[in-house]
Coordinates of C-alpha atoms in Angstrom, one line a residue:
M30 CA 23.9 8.5 56.5
K31 CA 23.9 11.8 54.6
A32 CA 26.6 10.6 52.4
T33 CA 24.5 7.6 51.6
A34 CA 21.7 9.9 51.0
E35 CA 23.6 11.8 48.8
A36 CA 25.1 9.0 46.8
Q37 CA 21.7 7.6 46.2
S38 CA 20.1 10.8 44.8
L39 CA 22.9 11.2 42.6
F40 CA 22.1 7.4 41.4
R41 CA 18.7 8.4 40.6
V42 CA 19.8 11.4 38.7
A43 CA 21.7 8.8 36.1
P44 CA 20.7 5.4 36.7
W45 CA 21.7 4.2 33.2
R46 CA 25.2 5.5 33.6
G47 CA 25.1 2.9 36.2
V48 CA 23.8 0.0 34.1
K49 CA 24.8 1.3 30.9
R50 CA 21.7 0.8 29.3
I51 CA 19.9 3.0 26.3
P52 CA 16.4 3.5 25.8
W53 CA 14.5 0.7 23.7
W54 CA 14.0 3.0 20.8
I55 CA 17.6 3.6 20.3
S56 CA 18.7 -0.1 20.6
A57 CA 15.9 -0.8 17.7
A58 CA 17.1 2.1 15.6
V59 CA 20.7 0.9 15.9
A60 CA 20.0 -2.7 15.1
A61 CA 17.9 -1.3 12.1
V62 CA 20.9 0.5 10.6
G63 CA 23.1 -2.5 11.2
L64 CA 20.6 -4.6 9.3
L65 CA 20.4 -1.8 6.7
V66 CA 23.8 -2.3 5.8
L67 CA 23.7 -6.1 5.7
M68 CA 20.7 -6.2 3.5
P69 CA 22.1 -5.8 0.2
I70 CA 25.0 -8.4 0.8
A71 CA 22.6 -10.6 2.1
T72 CA 20.4 -10.1 -0.9
L73 CA 22.7 -10.5 -3.4
I74 CA 24.0 -13.8 -2.1
G75 CA 20.2 -15.1 -2.2
I76 CA 20.0 -13.6 -5.8
A77 CA 23.4 -15.6 -7.0
A78 CA 22.0 -18.8 -5.2
E79 CA 18.7 -18.8 -6.8
G80 CA 20.1 -18.6 -10.3
D81 CA 20.1 -21.0 -13.1
A82 CA 22.4 -23.8 -12.9
E83 CA 23.6 -23.3 -16.3
I84 CA 24.8 -19.7 -15.3
W85 CA 27.5 -20.6 -13.1
P86 CA 29.3 -23.0 -15.5
H87 CA 29.3 -20.4 -18.6
L88 CA 30.6 -17.5 -16.2
I89 CA 33.6 -20.0 -15.1
R90 CA 34.1 -20.7 -18.8
N91 CA 33.8 -17.7 -20.7
V92 CA 33.8 -14.7 -18.1
L93 CA 35.5 -15.1 -14.8
P94 CA 39.0 -16.3 -16.2
T95 CA 39.3 -12.9 -18.2
S96 CA 37.9 -11.0 -15.5
I97 CA 39.5 -12.3 -12.5
V98 CA 43.1 -12.5 -14.5
D99 CA 42.3 -8.8 -15.5
T100 CA 41.3 -7.3 -12.0
L101 CA 44.2 -8.9 -10.1
A102 CA 46.7 -7.6 -12.9
L103 CA 45.0 -4.4 -12.4
L104 CA 45.2 -4.4 -8.4
G105 CA 48.7 -5.6 -8.4
G106 CA 50.1 -3.1 -11.0
I107 CA 48.2 -0.5 -8.9
A108 CA 49.8 -1.9 -5.6
L109 CA 53.3 -1.7 -7.1
V110 CA 53.2 1.6 -8.9
A111 CA 50.9 3.5 -6.6
G112 CA 52.7 2.2 -3.9
S113 CA 56.1 3.1 -5.0
M114 CA 54.7 6.7 -5.9
G115 CA 53.4 7.7 -2.3
I116 CA 55.9 5.8 -0.5
T117 CA 58.9 7.7 -2.3
S118 CA 57.7 10.9 -2.5
A119 CA 56.5 11.1 1.2
W120 CA 59.9 9.9 2.7
L121 CA 61.3 12.3 0.1
V122 CA 59.3 15.6 1.6
T123 CA 59.5 14.0 5.2
A124 CA 63.1 13.4 5.6
H125 CA 64.7 15.7 3.1
R126 CA 64.7 19.4 2.1
F127 CA 65.3 20.5 -1.3
P128 CA 64.2 23.0 -4.3
G129 CA 60.3 23.0 -4.6
R130 CA 59.4 20.7 -1.8
G131 CA 57.4 23.3 0.2
V132 CA 55.1 23.4 -2.7
L133 CA 55.0 19.8 -3.5
V134 CA 54.0 18.8 0.1
W135 CA 50.6 20.8 -0.6
L136 CA 50.4 19.4 -4.4
L137 CA 51.2 15.8 -3.9
P138 CA 47.5 15.0 -2.3
L139 CA 45.9 16.9 -4.9
P140 CA 45.2 14.4 -7.4
L141 CA 42.7 12.8 -4.7
A142 CA 40.3 15.8 -6.2
V143 CA 40.3 14.3 -9.6
P144 CA 37.8 11.1 -10.0
T145 CA 39.6 8.1 -11.7
Y146 CA 37.3 8.0 -14.6
I147 CA 38.0 11.7 -15.3
T148 CA 41.4 11.0 -15.5
A149 CA 41.0 8.2 -17.7
Y150 CA 38.9 10.5 -20.3
I151 CA 41.5 13.1 -20.5
Y152 CA 44.1 10.7 -20.8
V153 CA 42.8 9.0 -23.7
E154 CA 42.2 13.0 -25.1
I155 CA 45.6 13.5 -24.8
F156 CA 47.4 10.0 -25.6
D157 CA 45.2 8.3 -27.9
S158 CA 45.9 7.7 -31.5
A159 CA 43.5 10.9 -32.1
G160 CA 44.5 12.5 -29.0
L161 CA 46.7 15.4 -28.7
V162 CA 50.2 14.1 -28.6
Q163 CA 50.1 12.0 -31.5
M164 CA 48.7 14.1 -33.7
A165 CA 51.2 16.8 -33.0
L166 CA 53.8 14.1 -33.5
R167 CA 52.4 13.1 -37.0
N168 CA 52.5 16.7 -38.0
F169 CA 55.8 17.5 -36.6
M170 CA 57.4 14.3 -38.1
G171 CA 55.5 13.7 -41.1
W172 CA 54.4 10.6 -40.5
Q173 CA 50.9 9.2 -42.5
S174 CA 49.5 6.7 -40.0
R175 CA 50.2 4.3 -36.8
A176 CA 51.8 2.1 -39.1
D177 CA 55.0 4.9 -39.4
Y178 CA 55.4 5.1 -36.0
W179 CA 55.0 3.2 -32.7
F180 CA 53.4 4.8 -29.6
P181 CA 52.2 3.1 -26.5
E182 CA 48.5 2.1 -26.0
I183 CA 46.8 4.1 -23.3
R184 CA 43.5 2.0 -23.7
S185 CA 45.4 -0.9 -22.3
L186 CA 46.3 -2.7 -19.1
Y187 CA 49.0 -0.9 -18.6
G188 CA 47.6 2.2 -19.4
C189 CA 44.7 2.0 -16.9
I190 CA 47.6 0.9 -13.9
L191 CA 49.2 4.3 -14.9
V192 CA 46.0 6.5 -14.9
M193 CA 44.3 5.3 -11.9
S194 CA 48.0 4.9 -9.7
A195 CA 48.5 8.6 -10.4
V196 CA 44.9 9.4 -9.0
L197 CA 45.0 6.8 -6.2
Y198 CA 48.8 7.0 -4.9
P199 CA 47.6 10.1 -2.4
Y200 CA 46.1 7.6 0.0
V201 CA 49.3 5.4 0.5
Y202 CA 51.1 9.1 0.7
I203 CA 48.7 10.4 3.1
A204 CA 49.4 7.2 5.2
A205 CA 53.1 6.9 5.0
R206 CA 53.8 10.6 5.6
A207 CA 51.6 10.6 8.6
M208 CA 53.6 7.9 10.1
F209 CA 56.9 9.3 8.9
L210 CA 56.1 12.5 10.9
T211 CA 55.5 10.7 14.1
Q212 CA 58.5 8.7 13.9
S213 CA 61.0 10.3 16.6
A214 CA 64.0 12.0 15.2
S215 CA 66.1 10.5 18.2
M216 CA 66.1 7.3 17.0
L217 CA 66.7 8.4 13.2
E218 CA 69.5 10.5 14.4
V219 CA 71.1 7.7 16.2
A220 CA 71.3 5.8 13.2
R221 CA 72.8 8.7 11.0
V222 CA 75.6 9.1 13.9
L223 CA 76.2 5.3 13.5
G224 CA 76.9 5.8 10.0
V225 CA 73.7 4.7 8.2
S226 CA 73.2 5.9 4.7
R227 CA 69.7 7.8 3.8
L228 CA 68.9 4.7 1.7
K229 CA 69.3 2.2 4.1
L230 CA 67.9 4.2 6.8
F231 CA 64.7 4.3 5.0
R232 CA 64.9 0.8 4.0
V233 CA 65.9 -0.5 7.2
I234 CA 64.3 1.8 10.0
A235 CA 61.5 4.2 8.4
L236 CA 59.9 1.7 6.2
P237 CA 59.4 -1.2 8.2
L238 CA 57.8 1.3 11.3
A239 CA 55.4 2.8 8.8
R240 CA 54.1 -0.7 7.2
P241 CA 50.9 -0.6 9.0
A242 CA 50.0 2.6 7.7
L243 CA 51.2 1.6 4.2
A244 CA 48.5 -1.2 4.4
V245 CA 45.8 0.8 5.1
G246 CA 46.7 3.3 2.3
L247 CA 46.9 0.6 0.1
S248 CA 44.0 -1.3 1.1
L249 CA 42.1 2.1 0.2
A250 CA 43.7 2.4 -2.9
L251 CA 42.9 -1.1 -4.2
L252 CA 39.3 -0.8 -2.3
E253 CA 38.8 2.4 -4.7
A254 CA 40.1 0.8 -8.0
L255 CA 37.7 -2.3 -7.6
N256 CA 35.1 -0.1 -7.4
D257 CA 36.0 2.0 -10.4
I258 CA 33.9 1.3 -13.4
G259 CA 34.2 4.1 -15.6
A260 CA 38.1 4.1 -16.0
S261 CA 38.8 0.6 -16.6
E262 CA 35.6 0.4 -19.2
Y263 CA 36.7 2.9 -20.8
L264 CA 40.5 2.0 -20.9
G265 CA 39.7 -1.5 -22.3
V266 CA 40.2 -3.6 -19.0
R267 CA 37.4 -6.2 -18.2
T268 CA 37.6 -6.3 -14.5
L269 CA 34.9 -7.9 -12.3
T270 CA 33.1 -4.5 -11.8
V271 CA 32.5 -4.0 -15.9
S272 CA 31.4 -7.7 -15.7
V273 CA 29.0 -7.2 -13.6
Y274 CA 27.6 -4.2 -15.2
N275 CA 27.8 -6.0 -18.5
T276 CA 26.2 -9.3 -17.5
W277 CA 23.5 -7.1 -15.6
L278 CA 22.6 -4.6 -18.1
N279 CA 23.4 -5.4 -21.5
R280 CA 22.6 -9.2 -21.0
G281 CA 19.7 -9.1 -18.8
S282 CA 21.0 -11.7 -16.4
L283 CA 20.6 -10.6 -12.6
P284 CA 21.7 -13.8 -11.1
G285 CA 24.8 -14.0 -13.5
A286 CA 25.8 -10.9 -12.2
A287 CA 25.0 -11.4 -8.4
Q288 CA 27.2 -14.3 -9.1
I289 CA 29.9 -12.5 -10.2
A290 CA 29.4 -10.0 -7.8
C291 CA 30.0 -12.6 -5.0
V292 CA 33.1 -13.1 -6.4
M293 CA 34.1 -9.3 -5.9
L294 CA 33.2 -9.7 -2.3
A295 CA 35.1 -12.6 -2.0
L296 CA 38.2 -10.4 -3.3
V297 CA 37.2 -7.5 -1.0
V298 CA 37.6 -9.8 2.0
A299 CA 40.9 -11.0 0.8
L300 CA 42.1 -7.4 0.7
I301 CA 40.9 -6.7 4.0
L302 CA 42.5 -9.6 5.3
I303 CA 45.7 -9.1 3.7
E304 CA 45.6 -5.6 5.3
R305 CA 44.6 -7.0 8.5
H306 CA 47.9 -9.2 8.2
G307 CA 50.3 -6.7 7.0
R308 CA 49.5 -4.7 10.6
R309 CA 49.5 -7.8 12.7
D310 CA 51.7 -7.7 15.6
R311 CA 52.9 -4.6 14.2
R312 CA 52.2 -2.0 16.8
Y313 CA 54.8 0.7 17.8
A314 CA 54.2 2.7 20.7
T315 CA 56.3 6.0 21.0
S316 CA 57.3 7.8 24.4
A317 CA 54.9 9.2 26.4
K318 CA 56.4 12.6 26.2
R319 CA 56.0 14.3 23.2
S320 CA 59.1 13.6 20.9
R321 CA 60.6 15.7 18.2
V322 CA 59.5 15.0 14.8
V323 CA 62.0 14.4 11.9
H324 CA 63.8 17.5 11.2
P325 CA 64.4 17.3 7.3
A326 CA 68.0 16.7 5.9
P327 CA 69.1 19.3 2.9
L328 CA 70.1 17.9 -0.2
S329 CA 72.2 19.4 -2.9
G330 CA 73.4 19.1 -6.4
G331 CA 72.1 16.2 -8.1
R332 CA 70.3 14.5 -5.4
A333 CA 68.3 17.4 -4.9
I334 CA 67.3 17.5 -8.4
V335 CA 66.4 14.1 -8.7
A336 CA 64.3 14.4 -5.2
T337 CA 62.7 17.2 -7.1
V338 CA 61.8 15.4 -9.9
L339 CA 60.6 12.2 -8.2
C340 CA 58.3 14.4 -6.3
A341 CA 57.1 16.5 -9.2
I342 CA 55.9 13.4 -11.5
P343 CA 53.3 12.2 -9.7
V344 CA 51.8 15.5 -9.1
F345 CA 52.1 16.0 -13.0
L346 CA 50.4 12.9 -13.7
G347 CA 47.7 13.1 -11.4
F348 CA 46.9 17.0 -11.1
V349 CA 48.9 19.0 -13.3
L350 CA 47.9 17.4 -16.5
P351 CA 44.1 16.7 -15.9
I352 CA 43.8 20.3 -14.8
G353 CA 45.6 21.6 -17.9
F354 CA 43.8 20.1 -20.2
L355 CA 40.6 21.4 -18.6
A356 CA 42.0 24.8 -18.8
R357 CA 42.7 24.4 -22.2
E358 CA 39.2 24.0 -22.7
I359 CA 38.1 27.0 -21.1
L360 CA 40.8 28.9 -23.1
R361 CA 39.0 27.3 -26.0
G362 CA 35.8 28.6 -24.7
S363 CA 33.8 25.4 -25.5
L364 CA 32.9 25.2 -21.5
F365 CA 31.0 28.5 -21.5
S366 CA 28.9 27.2 -24.2
Q367 CA 27.9 24.0 -22.1
F368 CA 26.5 26.4 -19.5
D369 CA 22.7 25.9 -20.0
G370 CA 19.5 25.1 -18.5
E371 CA 20.2 21.4 -19.0
F372 CA 23.7 21.7 -17.2
L373 CA 22.1 23.5 -14.6
E374 CA 19.4 20.8 -14.4
H375 CA 21.9 18.4 -13.9
L376 CA 24.2 19.9 -11.1
L377 CA 21.0 20.7 -9.0
T378 CA 20.3 17.2 -9.2
T379 CA 23.5 16.4 -8.1
I380 CA 23.9 18.8 -5.1
G381 CA 20.2 17.6 -4.2
L382 CA 21.2 14.0 -4.0
S383 CA 24.3 15.0 -2.3
V384 CA 23.2 17.4 0.6
A385 CA 20.2 14.7 1.0
A386 CA 22.5 11.8 1.4
T387 CA 25.1 14.1 3.5
L388 CA 22.3 14.7 6.2
A389 CA 21.4 11.4 6.2
V390 CA 24.6 9.8 6.9
L391 CA 25.3 12.4 9.4
A392 CA 22.0 11.9 11.4
L393 CA 22.7 7.7 11.5
A394 CA 26.6 8.1 12.0
A395 CA 25.6 10.7 15.3
L396 CA 23.0 7.9 16.4
L397 CA 25.5 5.1 16.2
V398 CA 28.5 7.0 17.8
S399 CA 26.1 8.6 20.7
A400 CA 24.7 5.0 21.7
A401 CA 28.1 3.7 21.5
R402 CA 29.1 6.7 23.9
M403 CA 26.4 5.9 26.1
S404 CA 26.5 1.9 26.5
K405 CA 29.4 -0.2 25.5
S406 CA 27.0 -3.1 24.9
S407 CA 27.7 -5.5 22.1
L408 CA 24.7 -4.3 19.7
T409 CA 26.3 -1.0 19.7
R410 CA 29.8 -2.3 19.1
S411 CA 28.3 -4.6 16.4
A412 CA 26.2 -1.8 14.7
L413 CA 29.7 0.3 14.5
F414 CA 31.5 -2.5 13.1
V415 CA 28.9 -3.5 10.4
A416 CA 28.5 0.2 9.5
G417 CA 31.8 0.1 8.1
L418 CA 31.4 -2.4 5.7
G419 CA 29.3 -0.3 3.5
Y420 CA 32.9 1.4 2.3
T421 CA 34.3 -1.9 1.6
V422 CA 31.5 -3.2 -1.1
P423 CA 32.0 -1.5 -4.2
G424 CA 29.3 0.7 -5.7
T425 CA 28.2 -1.9 -8.2
V426 CA 27.7 -4.6 -6.0
L427 CA 25.7 -2.7 -3.8
A428 CA 23.3 -1.4 -6.3
L429 CA 22.8 -4.5 -7.4
G430 CA 22.1 -6.1 -3.8
L431 CA 19.6 -3.1 -2.9
M432 CA 17.4 -3.6 -6.3
T433 CA 15.4 -6.6 -5.0
P434 CA 15.0 -4.9 -1.3
L435 CA 13.7 -2.0 -2.6
V436 CA 11.2 -3.3 -4.7
K437 CA 9.9 -5.2 -1.9
I438 CA 9.6 -2.4 0.4
D439 CA 7.8 -0.4 -2.6
G440 CA 5.3 -3.4 -2.8
L441 CA 4.8 -3.1 0.9
I442 CA 4.4 0.6 1.2
G443 CA 2.0 0.6 -2.0
R444 CA -0.2 -2.4 -0.6
L445 CA -0.4 -0.4 2.8
W446 CA -1.3 2.8 1.0
N447 CA -4.2 0.9 -1.1
S448 CA -5.6 -0.6 2.1
F449 CA -6.2 2.9 3.7
T450 CA -6.9 5.1 0.8
G451 CA -7.9 2.7 -1.8
E452 CA -5.6 4.4 -4.4
R453 CA -1.9 2.9 -6.3
L454 CA 1.0 4.5 -5.1
G455 CA 4.1 5.0 -7.4
L456 CA 7.7 3.7 -6.9
L457 CA 9.3 5.5 -3.9
L458 CA 12.7 4.1 -3.6
M459 CA 13.4 1.8 -6.7
G460 CA 14.1 3.8 -9.7
T461 CA 13.9 7.0 -7.7
A462 CA 16.1 9.3 -6.1
G463 CA 15.5 7.6 -2.9
G464 CA 17.4 4.6 -4.1
I465 CA 20.5 6.5 -5.3
I466 CA 20.3 8.4 -1.5
I467 CA 19.9 4.8 0.6
A468 CA 23.2 3.6 -1.6
Y469 CA 25.1 6.8 -0.9
V470 CA 24.3 6.3 2.8
L471 CA 25.2 2.6 3.3
R472 CA 28.3 3.4 1.0
F473 CA 29.7 6.5 3.0
L474 CA 28.3 6.0 6.5
S475 CA 31.8 4.2 7.8
I476 CA 33.4 7.4 6.8
A477 CA 31.2 9.7 9.4
T478 CA 31.3 7.2 11.9
G479 CA 34.8 6.9 11.9
S480 CA 35.0 10.7 11.9
L481 CA 32.9 11.2 14.7
S482 CA 34.1 8.4 16.9
A483 CA 37.7 9.8 16.6
G484 CA 36.2 13.2 17.7
L485 CA 34.5 12.2 20.3
D486 CA 37.1 9.9 21.7
R487 CA 39.1 13.1 22.3
V488 CA 36.5 14.5 24.6
S489 CA 37.1 13.9 28.3
P490 CA 34.5 11.6 30.1
S491 CA 34.8 14.1 33.2
L492 CA 32.8 16.6 31.1
E493 CA 29.9 14.2 30.5
D494 CA 30.0 13.0 34.6
A495 CA 30.1 16.7 35.4
A496 CA 26.6 17.2 33.3
R497 CA 25.4 13.6 34.8
T498 CA 26.0 15.0 38.4
L499 CA 24.0 18.3 37.4
G500 CA 21.3 15.9 36.2
A501 CA 21.4 16.2 32.7
S502 CA 18.9 13.7 31.0
R503 CA 20.8 11.6 27.9
R504 CA 18.6 14.0 25.5
E505 CA 20.5 16.8 27.1
M506 CA 23.9 14.9 27.2
V507 CA 23.7 14.3 23.1
W508 CA 22.1 18.0 22.1
R509 CA 24.2 20.0 24.5
I510 CA 27.2 18.1 25.1
Q511 CA 28.2 15.9 22.7
I512 CA 26.8 17.7 19.6
P513 CA 28.5 20.7 20.2
L514 CA 31.7 18.8 20.6
M515 CA 31.4 16.7 17.8
R516 CA 31.2 19.8 15.4
P517 CA 34.4 19.9 13.8
A518 CA 33.7 16.3 13.2
L519 CA 30.7 17.2 11.6
A520 CA 31.9 19.4 9.5
S521 CA 34.8 17.5 7.8
A522 CA 32.8 14.4 7.7
A523 CA 29.9 16.5 5.9
L524 CA 32.4 17.8 3.3
L525 CA 34.1 14.7 2.7
I526 CA 30.9 12.5 2.3
F527 CA 29.6 15.4 0.3
V528 CA 32.2 15.4 -2.4
D529 CA 32.2 11.4 -2.2
C530 CA 28.4 11.5 -3.3
L531 CA 29.4 14.2 -6.1
K532 CA 31.8 11.7 -7.4
E533 CA 30.1 8.2 -7.2
L534 CA 29.6 6.6 -10.5
P535 CA 28.9 2.9 -10.1
A536 CA 25.8 3.3 -7.6
T537 CA 24.3 6.1 -9.3
L538 CA 24.8 4.3 -13.0
L539 CA 22.8 1.7 -11.9
L540 CA 20.1 3.2 -9.4
R541 CA 19.5 6.3 -11.3
P542 CA 15.9 6.7 -12.5
L543 CA 15.4 7.2 -16.2
N544 CA 16.2 10.6 -17.9
T545 CA 17.9 11.8 -14.8
E546 CA 21.7 12.8 -14.9
T547 CA 24.2 14.0 -12.3
L548 CA 27.7 15.4 -13.0
A549 CA 29.1 11.9 -13.0
T550 CA 26.8 10.3 -15.1
Q551 CA 26.8 13.1 -17.8
V552 CA 30.8 13.0 -18.1
Y553 CA 30.2 9.5 -18.3
T554 CA 27.7 9.1 -20.8
Y555 CA 29.5 12.0 -23.1
A556 CA 32.9 10.0 -22.7
A557 CA 31.0 6.4 -24.0
R558 CA 29.6 8.4 -27.1
G559 CA 33.1 9.6 -27.7
R560 CA 32.3 13.2 -27.0
F561 CA 34.3 14.0 -23.5
E562 CA 34.8 17.4 -24.6
D563 CA 30.6 17.9 -24.1
G564 CA 31.1 17.3 -20.5
S565 CA 34.3 18.8 -19.3
L566 CA 32.7 21.4 -17.8
A567 CA 30.7 18.9 -15.7
A568 CA 34.3 17.1 -14.9
L569 CA 35.8 20.8 -13.8
V570 CA 33.1 21.5 -11.6
I571 CA 33.7 17.9 -9.9
V572 CA 37.4 18.7 -9.8
L573 CA 36.9 21.9 -8.3
I574 CA 34.5 21.2 -5.7
S575 CA 36.4 18.3 -4.7
L576 CA 39.6 20.7 -4.1
L577 CA 38.0 21.9 -0.7
P578 CA 38.1 18.7 1.4
V579 CA 41.6 17.6 -0.1
I580 CA 43.0 21.5 0.7
Q581 CA 41.5 20.9 4.1
L582 CA 43.2 17.9 4.9
V583 CA 46.3 18.8 3.5
R584 CA 46.1 22.1 5.9
S585 CA 45.2 19.7 8.9
A586 CA 47.9 17.2 8.3
E587 CA 50.5 20.1 8.0
A588 CA 49.6 21.8 11.3
R589 CA 50.3 18.9 13.3
P590 CA 53.9 18.9 13.0
K591 CA 54.1 22.7 13.9
V592 CA 52.5 22.2 16.9
A593 CA 55.2 19.7 18.0
D594 CA 58.0 21.5 16.9
T595 CA 56.7 24.3 18.8
S596 CA 56.3 22.3 22.2
S597 CA 59.3 20.6 22.0
A598 CA 61.2 23.9 21.3
S599 CA 59.2 25.4 24.1

């Protein structure tokens, strides 16, 4: 009887544990977040369906063929070039030891800190007909014009593939290196003992085992390329993203832009399905015991030189060259003259928008993850899944889908305000900072939910069970147990989201208020006017701030193998 009474008392302390239910207001908030993410997509489809019947035939004849071909060619080229750069460099620094390897391990991921549009602007300044390289060649060789010589055109599809691959290959590199590091050294050593060459070892064993991670890395790189508008437009590649922007703003056809955006969504779905297919039935498990990591095999002579060059080329193209150009601008003194009141205003606007969006994202992500932890219901699982869709939607498409809902919400708030006060209320969301913050939240919510879910999954359920036994309420569970344990994940997610907001161009460009600039739009505006050097200070600030999370990412990734080595040695 005493045991039964204690059990009943324990059940009364935490009855929600038994039935796995959460308060109605949390369920309502979780459902609201899911609907908020789906809202722009549903609106976009509705706008496209309501368009004039003559728009679609015009798009099919004059817009979509060129845009689809250019987009597919760009994505295919990036998959080939960025994939080759990322896989080759990841395998070389993981499985071999050669001169400069220790430095290259830290330098290879750094191009992630340089936005694609900034890299494109810098490459044009260096390699265009009026750029530094061709001017130096004409002066040295005595050539008078382009008719006297041939030089690769940077403003072309091939130039765009090179520029974007030089920035996006770290997505593949990071995923491939993480998978190569987790592969058991014993398996590779057995293959070496059996006489398998280094090239065959990579092609037959290491690469197939890393295929799931490579599919994820490539899909992320291609989604970033599809989201880009600054680099592709500036380099003369008419992608679907550029067509959406031109159709909406330059031609004033919102339904036409929505129809092109729906084609983009179909392409995004295709990329996701391809990524899922690449990981289908490709799950490999390692031993439960901590296995030894791959020990780098030394290279010497010509092979060592080739390995160093192959790993140094991506670093030079994606990081050293852009940073070197901006450093040149500093030495010339032009950047210091740009630091004025106007630049300070743009900087504060950028920081304010990024901080507000980061705080909102973290709050919503903590709500979703905590609710999913407390209740494994279909609602919480669906909300987490839907929250991950925002990152797959390009910023241009997201901005287009948000416009109509924001206008309707502003109208509803205005009518309510007028009925209570008798006064008119201006726009609160559309055409204001609120619209940009909402776009940032929807696009980057998946980063926070993924990071917090991974951080909370490492926490033993016994800690929460002990708190429940001691009579902790749901609120105490969240504030005193879950939030403190998620602090490292919260910090890393906050850093990544802040930098992504800092660099985001398409959504900011389309939703910004009049006469409002961020650092990203300032760089874009100057480059569009052919005066990128006037925006070089803003570009430098973006790159320097973006370096912080990338360096932290490299530090975390390089710390894990050392732990494995230490434990295996002991």
